CSV table of N, CA and C in Angstrom, one decimal:
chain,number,residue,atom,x,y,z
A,1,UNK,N,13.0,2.7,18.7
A,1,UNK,CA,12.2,3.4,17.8
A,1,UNK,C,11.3,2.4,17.0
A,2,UNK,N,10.1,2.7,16.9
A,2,UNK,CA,9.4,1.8,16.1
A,2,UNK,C,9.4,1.5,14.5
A,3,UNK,N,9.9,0.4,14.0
A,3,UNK,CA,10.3,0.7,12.5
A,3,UNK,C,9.0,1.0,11.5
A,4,UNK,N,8.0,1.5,11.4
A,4,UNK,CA,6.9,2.1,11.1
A,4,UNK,C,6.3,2.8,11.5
A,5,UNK,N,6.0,3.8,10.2
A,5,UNK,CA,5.4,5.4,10.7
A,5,UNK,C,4.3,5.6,9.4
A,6,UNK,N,3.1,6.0,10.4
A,6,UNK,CA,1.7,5.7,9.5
A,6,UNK,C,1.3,6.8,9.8
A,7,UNK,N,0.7,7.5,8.4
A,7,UNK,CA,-0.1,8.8,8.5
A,7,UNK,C,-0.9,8.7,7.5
A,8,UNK,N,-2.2,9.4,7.7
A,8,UNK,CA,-3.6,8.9,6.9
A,8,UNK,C,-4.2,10.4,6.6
A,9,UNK,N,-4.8,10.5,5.5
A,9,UNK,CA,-5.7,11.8,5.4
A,9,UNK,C,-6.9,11.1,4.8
A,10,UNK,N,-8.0,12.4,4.2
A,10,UNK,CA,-8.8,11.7,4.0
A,10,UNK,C,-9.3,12.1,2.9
A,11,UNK,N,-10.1,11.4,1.8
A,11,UNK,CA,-9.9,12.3,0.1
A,11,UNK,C,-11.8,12.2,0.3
A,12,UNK,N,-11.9,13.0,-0.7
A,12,UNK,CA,-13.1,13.2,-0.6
A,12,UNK,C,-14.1,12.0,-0.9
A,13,UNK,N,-15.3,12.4,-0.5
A,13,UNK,CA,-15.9,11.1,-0.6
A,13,UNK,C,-16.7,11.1,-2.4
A,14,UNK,N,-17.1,9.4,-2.6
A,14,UNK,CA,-17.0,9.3,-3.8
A,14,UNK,C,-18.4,8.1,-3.9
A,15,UNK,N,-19.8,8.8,-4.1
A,15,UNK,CA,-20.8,8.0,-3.9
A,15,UNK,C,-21.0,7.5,-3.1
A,16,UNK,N,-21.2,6.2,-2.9
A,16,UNK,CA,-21.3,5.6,-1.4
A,16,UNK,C,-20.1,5.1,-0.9
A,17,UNK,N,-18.8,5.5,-1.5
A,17,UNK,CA,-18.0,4.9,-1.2
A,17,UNK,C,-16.7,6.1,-0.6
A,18,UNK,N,-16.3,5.9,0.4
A,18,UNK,CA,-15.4,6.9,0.7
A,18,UNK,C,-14.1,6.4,1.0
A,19,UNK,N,-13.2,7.1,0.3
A,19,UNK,CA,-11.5,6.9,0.3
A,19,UNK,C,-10.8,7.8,1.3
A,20,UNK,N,-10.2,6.5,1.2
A,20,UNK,CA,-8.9,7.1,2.4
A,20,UNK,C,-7.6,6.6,1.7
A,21,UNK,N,-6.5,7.8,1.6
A,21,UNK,CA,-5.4,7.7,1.2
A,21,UNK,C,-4.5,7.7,2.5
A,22,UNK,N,-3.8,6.2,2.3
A,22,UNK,CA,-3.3,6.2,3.2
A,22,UNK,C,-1.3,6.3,3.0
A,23,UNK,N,-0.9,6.8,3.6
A,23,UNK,CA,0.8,7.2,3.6
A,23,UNK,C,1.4,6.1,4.3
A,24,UNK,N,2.6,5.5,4.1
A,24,UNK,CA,2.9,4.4,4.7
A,24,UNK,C,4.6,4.5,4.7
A,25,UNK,N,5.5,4.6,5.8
A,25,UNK,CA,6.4,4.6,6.2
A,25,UNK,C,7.5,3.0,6.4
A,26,UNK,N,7.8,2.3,5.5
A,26,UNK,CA,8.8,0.9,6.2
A,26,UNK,C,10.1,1.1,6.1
A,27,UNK,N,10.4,1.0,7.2
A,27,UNK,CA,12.1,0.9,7.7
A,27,UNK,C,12.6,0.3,8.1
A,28,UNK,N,13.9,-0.1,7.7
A,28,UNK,CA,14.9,-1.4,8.0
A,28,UNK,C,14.9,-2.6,7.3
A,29,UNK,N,14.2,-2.3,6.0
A,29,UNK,CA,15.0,-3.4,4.8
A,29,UNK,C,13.6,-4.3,4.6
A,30,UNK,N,14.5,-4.9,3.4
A,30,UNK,CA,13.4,-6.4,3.1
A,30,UNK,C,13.7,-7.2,4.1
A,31,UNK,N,12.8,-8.4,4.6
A,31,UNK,CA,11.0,-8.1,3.5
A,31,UNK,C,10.3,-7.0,4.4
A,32,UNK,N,9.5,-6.5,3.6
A,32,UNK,CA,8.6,-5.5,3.9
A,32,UNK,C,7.5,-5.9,4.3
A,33,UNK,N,6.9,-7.2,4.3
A,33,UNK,CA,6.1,-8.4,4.9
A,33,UNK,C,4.6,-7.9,4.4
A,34,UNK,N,4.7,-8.0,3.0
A,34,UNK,CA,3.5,-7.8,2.1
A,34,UNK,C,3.2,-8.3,0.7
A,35,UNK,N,2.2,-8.5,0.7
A,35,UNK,CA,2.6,-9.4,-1.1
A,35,UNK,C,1.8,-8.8,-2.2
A,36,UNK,N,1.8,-8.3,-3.5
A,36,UNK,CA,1.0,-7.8,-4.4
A,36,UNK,C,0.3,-8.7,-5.4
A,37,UNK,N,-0.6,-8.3,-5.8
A,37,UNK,CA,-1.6,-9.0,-6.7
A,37,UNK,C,-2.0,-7.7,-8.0
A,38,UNK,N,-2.4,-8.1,-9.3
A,38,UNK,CA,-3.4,-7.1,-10.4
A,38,UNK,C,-1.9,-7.1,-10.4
A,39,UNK,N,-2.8,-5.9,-11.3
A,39,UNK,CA,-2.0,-4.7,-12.3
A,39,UNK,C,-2.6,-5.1,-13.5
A,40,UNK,N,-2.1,-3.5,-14.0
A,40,UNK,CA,-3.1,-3.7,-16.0
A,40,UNK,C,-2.6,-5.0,-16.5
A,41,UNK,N,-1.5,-5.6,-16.3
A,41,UNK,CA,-1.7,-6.6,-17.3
A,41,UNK,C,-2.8,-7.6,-17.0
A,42,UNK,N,-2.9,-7.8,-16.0
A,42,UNK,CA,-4.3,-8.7,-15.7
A,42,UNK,C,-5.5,-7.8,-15.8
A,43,UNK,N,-5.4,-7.0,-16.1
A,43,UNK,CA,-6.9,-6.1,-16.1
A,43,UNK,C,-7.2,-5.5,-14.9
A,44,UNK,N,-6.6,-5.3,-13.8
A,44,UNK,CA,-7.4,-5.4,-12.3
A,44,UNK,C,-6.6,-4.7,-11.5
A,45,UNK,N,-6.5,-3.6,-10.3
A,45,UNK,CA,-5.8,-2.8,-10.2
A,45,UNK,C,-4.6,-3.3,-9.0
A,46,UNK,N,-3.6,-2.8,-9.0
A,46,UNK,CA,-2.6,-3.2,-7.9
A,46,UNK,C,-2.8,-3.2,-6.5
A,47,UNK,N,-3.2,-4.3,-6.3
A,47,UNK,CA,-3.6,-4.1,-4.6
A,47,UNK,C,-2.2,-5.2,-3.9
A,48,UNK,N,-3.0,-5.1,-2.5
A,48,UNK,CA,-2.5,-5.5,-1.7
A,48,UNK,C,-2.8,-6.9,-1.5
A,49,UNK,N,-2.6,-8.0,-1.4
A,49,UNK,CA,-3.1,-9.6,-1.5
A,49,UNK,C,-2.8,-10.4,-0.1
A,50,UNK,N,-1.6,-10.0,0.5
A,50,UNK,CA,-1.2,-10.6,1.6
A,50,UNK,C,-0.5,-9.9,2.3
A,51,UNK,N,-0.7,-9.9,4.2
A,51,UNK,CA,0.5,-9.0,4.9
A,51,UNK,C,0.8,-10.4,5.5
A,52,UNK,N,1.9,-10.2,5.7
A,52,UNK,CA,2.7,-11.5,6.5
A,52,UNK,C,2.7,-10.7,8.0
A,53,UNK,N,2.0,-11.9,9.2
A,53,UNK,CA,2.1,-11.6,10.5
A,53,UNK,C,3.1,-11.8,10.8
A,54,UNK,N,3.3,-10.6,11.6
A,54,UNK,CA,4.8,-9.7,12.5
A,54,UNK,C,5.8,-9.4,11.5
A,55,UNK,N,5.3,-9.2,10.5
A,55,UNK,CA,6.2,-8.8,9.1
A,55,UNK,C,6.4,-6.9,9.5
A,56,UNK,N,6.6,-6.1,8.7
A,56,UNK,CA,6.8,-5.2,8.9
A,56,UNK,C,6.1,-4.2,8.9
A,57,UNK,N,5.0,-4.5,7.4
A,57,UNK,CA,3.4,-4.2,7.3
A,57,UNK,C,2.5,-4.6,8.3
A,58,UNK,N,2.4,-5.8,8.3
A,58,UNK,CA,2.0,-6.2,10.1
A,58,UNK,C,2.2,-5.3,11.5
A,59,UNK,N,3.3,-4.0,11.1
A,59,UNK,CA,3.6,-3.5,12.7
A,59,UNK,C,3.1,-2.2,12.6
A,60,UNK,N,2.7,-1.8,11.9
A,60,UNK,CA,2.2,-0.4,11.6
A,60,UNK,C,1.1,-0.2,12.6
A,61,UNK,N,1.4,1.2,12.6
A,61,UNK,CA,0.0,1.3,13.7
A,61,UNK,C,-1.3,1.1,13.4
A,62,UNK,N,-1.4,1.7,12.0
A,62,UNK,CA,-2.6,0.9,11.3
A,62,UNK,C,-2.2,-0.1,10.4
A,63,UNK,N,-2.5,-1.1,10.0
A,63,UNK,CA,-1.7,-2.2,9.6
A,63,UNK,C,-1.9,-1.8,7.6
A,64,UNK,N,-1.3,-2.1,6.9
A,64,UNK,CA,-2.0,-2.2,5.4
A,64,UNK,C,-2.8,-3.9,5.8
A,65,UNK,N,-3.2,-3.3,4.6
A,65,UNK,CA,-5.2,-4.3,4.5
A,65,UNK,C,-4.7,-4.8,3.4
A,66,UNK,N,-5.4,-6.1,3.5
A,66,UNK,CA,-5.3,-7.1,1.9
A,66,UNK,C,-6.7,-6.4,1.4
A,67,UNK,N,-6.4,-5.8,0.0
A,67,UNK,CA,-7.4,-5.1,-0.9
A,67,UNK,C,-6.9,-3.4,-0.9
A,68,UNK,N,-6.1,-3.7,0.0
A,68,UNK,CA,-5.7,-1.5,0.1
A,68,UNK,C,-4.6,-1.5,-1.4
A,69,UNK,N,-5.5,-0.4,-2.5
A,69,UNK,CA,-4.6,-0.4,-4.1
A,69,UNK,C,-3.5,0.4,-3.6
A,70,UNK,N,-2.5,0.2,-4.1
A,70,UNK,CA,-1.1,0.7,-4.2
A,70,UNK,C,-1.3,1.5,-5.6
A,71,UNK,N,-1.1,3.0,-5.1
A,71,UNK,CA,-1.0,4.0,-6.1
A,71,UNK,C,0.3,4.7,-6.4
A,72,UNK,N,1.7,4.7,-5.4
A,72,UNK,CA,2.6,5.2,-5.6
A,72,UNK,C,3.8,4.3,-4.7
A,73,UNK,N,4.6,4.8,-5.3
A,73,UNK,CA,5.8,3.5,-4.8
A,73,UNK,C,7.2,5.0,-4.6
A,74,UNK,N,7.3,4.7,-3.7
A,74,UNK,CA,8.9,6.1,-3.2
A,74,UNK,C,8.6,7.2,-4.0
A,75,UNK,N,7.5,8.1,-3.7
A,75,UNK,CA,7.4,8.6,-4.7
A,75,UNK,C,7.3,8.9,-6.3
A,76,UNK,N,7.0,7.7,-6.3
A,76,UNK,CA,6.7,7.3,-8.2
A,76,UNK,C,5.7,6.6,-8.3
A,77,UNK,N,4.7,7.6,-9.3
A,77,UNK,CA,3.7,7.6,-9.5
A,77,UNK,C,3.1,5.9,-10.6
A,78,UNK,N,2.5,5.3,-10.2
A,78,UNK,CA,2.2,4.3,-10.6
A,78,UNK,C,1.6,4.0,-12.4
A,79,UNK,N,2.4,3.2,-13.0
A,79,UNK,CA,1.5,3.0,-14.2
A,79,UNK,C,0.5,1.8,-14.1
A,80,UNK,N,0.6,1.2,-13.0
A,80,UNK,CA,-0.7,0.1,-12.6
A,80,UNK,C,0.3,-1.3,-13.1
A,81,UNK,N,1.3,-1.5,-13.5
A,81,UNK,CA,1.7,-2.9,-13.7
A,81,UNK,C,2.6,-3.2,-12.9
A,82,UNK,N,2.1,-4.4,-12.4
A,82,UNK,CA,2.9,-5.0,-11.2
A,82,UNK,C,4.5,-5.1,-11.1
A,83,UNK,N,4.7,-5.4,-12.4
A,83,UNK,CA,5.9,-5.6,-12.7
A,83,UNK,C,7.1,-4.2,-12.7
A,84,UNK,N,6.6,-3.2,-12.9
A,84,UNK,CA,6.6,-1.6,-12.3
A,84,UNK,C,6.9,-1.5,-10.6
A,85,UNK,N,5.8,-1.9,-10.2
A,85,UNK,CA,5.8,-2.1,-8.7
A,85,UNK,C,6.5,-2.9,-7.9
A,86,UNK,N,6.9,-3.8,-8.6
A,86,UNK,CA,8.0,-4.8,-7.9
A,86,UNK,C,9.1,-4.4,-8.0
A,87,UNK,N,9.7,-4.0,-9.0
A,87,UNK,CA,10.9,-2.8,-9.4
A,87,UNK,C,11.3,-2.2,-8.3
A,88,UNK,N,10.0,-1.3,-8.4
A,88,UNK,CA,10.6,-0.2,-7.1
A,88,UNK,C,10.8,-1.1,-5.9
A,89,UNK,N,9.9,-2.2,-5.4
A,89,UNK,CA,9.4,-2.2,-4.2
A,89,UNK,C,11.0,-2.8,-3.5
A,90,UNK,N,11.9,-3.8,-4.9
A,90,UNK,CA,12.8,-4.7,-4.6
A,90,UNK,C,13.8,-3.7,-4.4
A,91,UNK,N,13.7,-2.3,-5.2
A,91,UNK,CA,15.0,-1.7,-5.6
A,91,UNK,C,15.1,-0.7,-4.1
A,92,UNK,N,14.5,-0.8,-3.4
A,92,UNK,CA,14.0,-0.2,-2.2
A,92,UNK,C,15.0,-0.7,-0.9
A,93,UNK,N,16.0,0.3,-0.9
A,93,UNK,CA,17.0,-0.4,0.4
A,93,UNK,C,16.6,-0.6,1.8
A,94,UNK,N,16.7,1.4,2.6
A,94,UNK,CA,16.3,0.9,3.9
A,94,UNK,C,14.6,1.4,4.6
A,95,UNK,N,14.4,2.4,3.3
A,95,UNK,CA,13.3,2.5,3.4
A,95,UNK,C,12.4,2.4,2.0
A,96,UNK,N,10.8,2.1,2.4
A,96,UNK,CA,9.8,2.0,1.5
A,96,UNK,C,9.0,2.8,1.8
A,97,UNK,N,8.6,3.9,0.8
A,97,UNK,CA,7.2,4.9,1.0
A,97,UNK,C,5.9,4.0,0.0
A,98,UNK,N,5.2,3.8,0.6
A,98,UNK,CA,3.5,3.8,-0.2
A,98,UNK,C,2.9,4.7,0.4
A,99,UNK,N,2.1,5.1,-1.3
A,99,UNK,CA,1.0,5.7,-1.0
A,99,UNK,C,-0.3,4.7,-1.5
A,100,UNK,N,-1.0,4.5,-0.8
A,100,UNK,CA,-2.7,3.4,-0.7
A,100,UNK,C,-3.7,4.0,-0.9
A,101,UNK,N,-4.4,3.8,-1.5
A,101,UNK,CA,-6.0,4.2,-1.6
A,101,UNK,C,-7.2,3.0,-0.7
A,102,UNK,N,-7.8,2.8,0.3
A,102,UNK,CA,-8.3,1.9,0.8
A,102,UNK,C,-9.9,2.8,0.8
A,103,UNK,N,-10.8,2.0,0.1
A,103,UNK,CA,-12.2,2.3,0.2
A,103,UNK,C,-12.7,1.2,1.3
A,104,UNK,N,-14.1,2.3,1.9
A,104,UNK,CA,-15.2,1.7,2.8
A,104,UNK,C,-15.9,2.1,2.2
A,105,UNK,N,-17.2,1.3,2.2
A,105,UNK,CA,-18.4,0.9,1.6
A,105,UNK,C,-19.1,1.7,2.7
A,106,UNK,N,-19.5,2.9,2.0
A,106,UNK,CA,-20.8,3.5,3.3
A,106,UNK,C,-22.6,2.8,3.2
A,107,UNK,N,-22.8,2.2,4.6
A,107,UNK,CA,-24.2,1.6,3.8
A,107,UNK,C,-25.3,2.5,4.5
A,108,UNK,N,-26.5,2.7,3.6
A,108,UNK,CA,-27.4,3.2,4.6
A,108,UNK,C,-28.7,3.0,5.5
C-alpha cells in the first residue's frame, strides 16, 4: 500500500489568483519529511519551507510544495503560530492530516 493518500478540490477563484485546497494524507509515523516556516509571531503565514527527498511528503502523488500555507493540522483549525503547528504536527503518531491552501498566479 502506498503510505500517502492525496485528494484535492478546488476553492473559488480569488482575482488573479486561484486556490486550491489541498487534503493531505501521511502514514507510518515521523518524519513526515517536511519542514515549517512563518506563523503570526513572525508576521507571515505558516507555510511550507522544505520537503525532504524520498521523505514521506516527497511520495505523495502530488507532492506538498515549499510555499503551500498550512491551514489545519488533524483536524484543528489553525491559529497561524508555528509553535501551534508543531504541537500537533509532533503529537501526531501514525497518521498526519493537512489541510493546504496553495495559490497559482493566473497571468493574462
Amino acid at each position: 500500500m502506498h503510505p500517502s493518500v492525496y485528494r484535492a478540490k478546488v476553492e473559488k477563484q480569488k482575482g488573479r489568483h486561484n486556490s486550491v485546497t489541498v487534503e493531505v494524507f501521511l502514514q507510518g509515523g515521523a518524519p513526515w519529511g517536511f519542514t515549517l516556516k512563518g506563523g503570526l509571531e513572525h508576521g507571515e503565514p505558516l507555510i511550507i519551507s522544505k520537503v525532504e527527498e524520498g521523505g514521506k511528503a516527497d511520495l505523495l502523488t502530488s507532492k506538498l510544495q515549499v510555499g503551500d500555507e498550512v491551514i489545519n493540522i488533524n483536524n484543528v483549525e489553525l491559529s497561524g503560530y508555528r509553535q501551534e503547528a508543531i504541537t500537533l504536527v509532533k503529537g501526531s503518531y501514525k497518521t498526519l492530516k493537512l489541510l493546504i491552501r496553495r495559490y497559482e498566479i493566473w497571468s493574462r
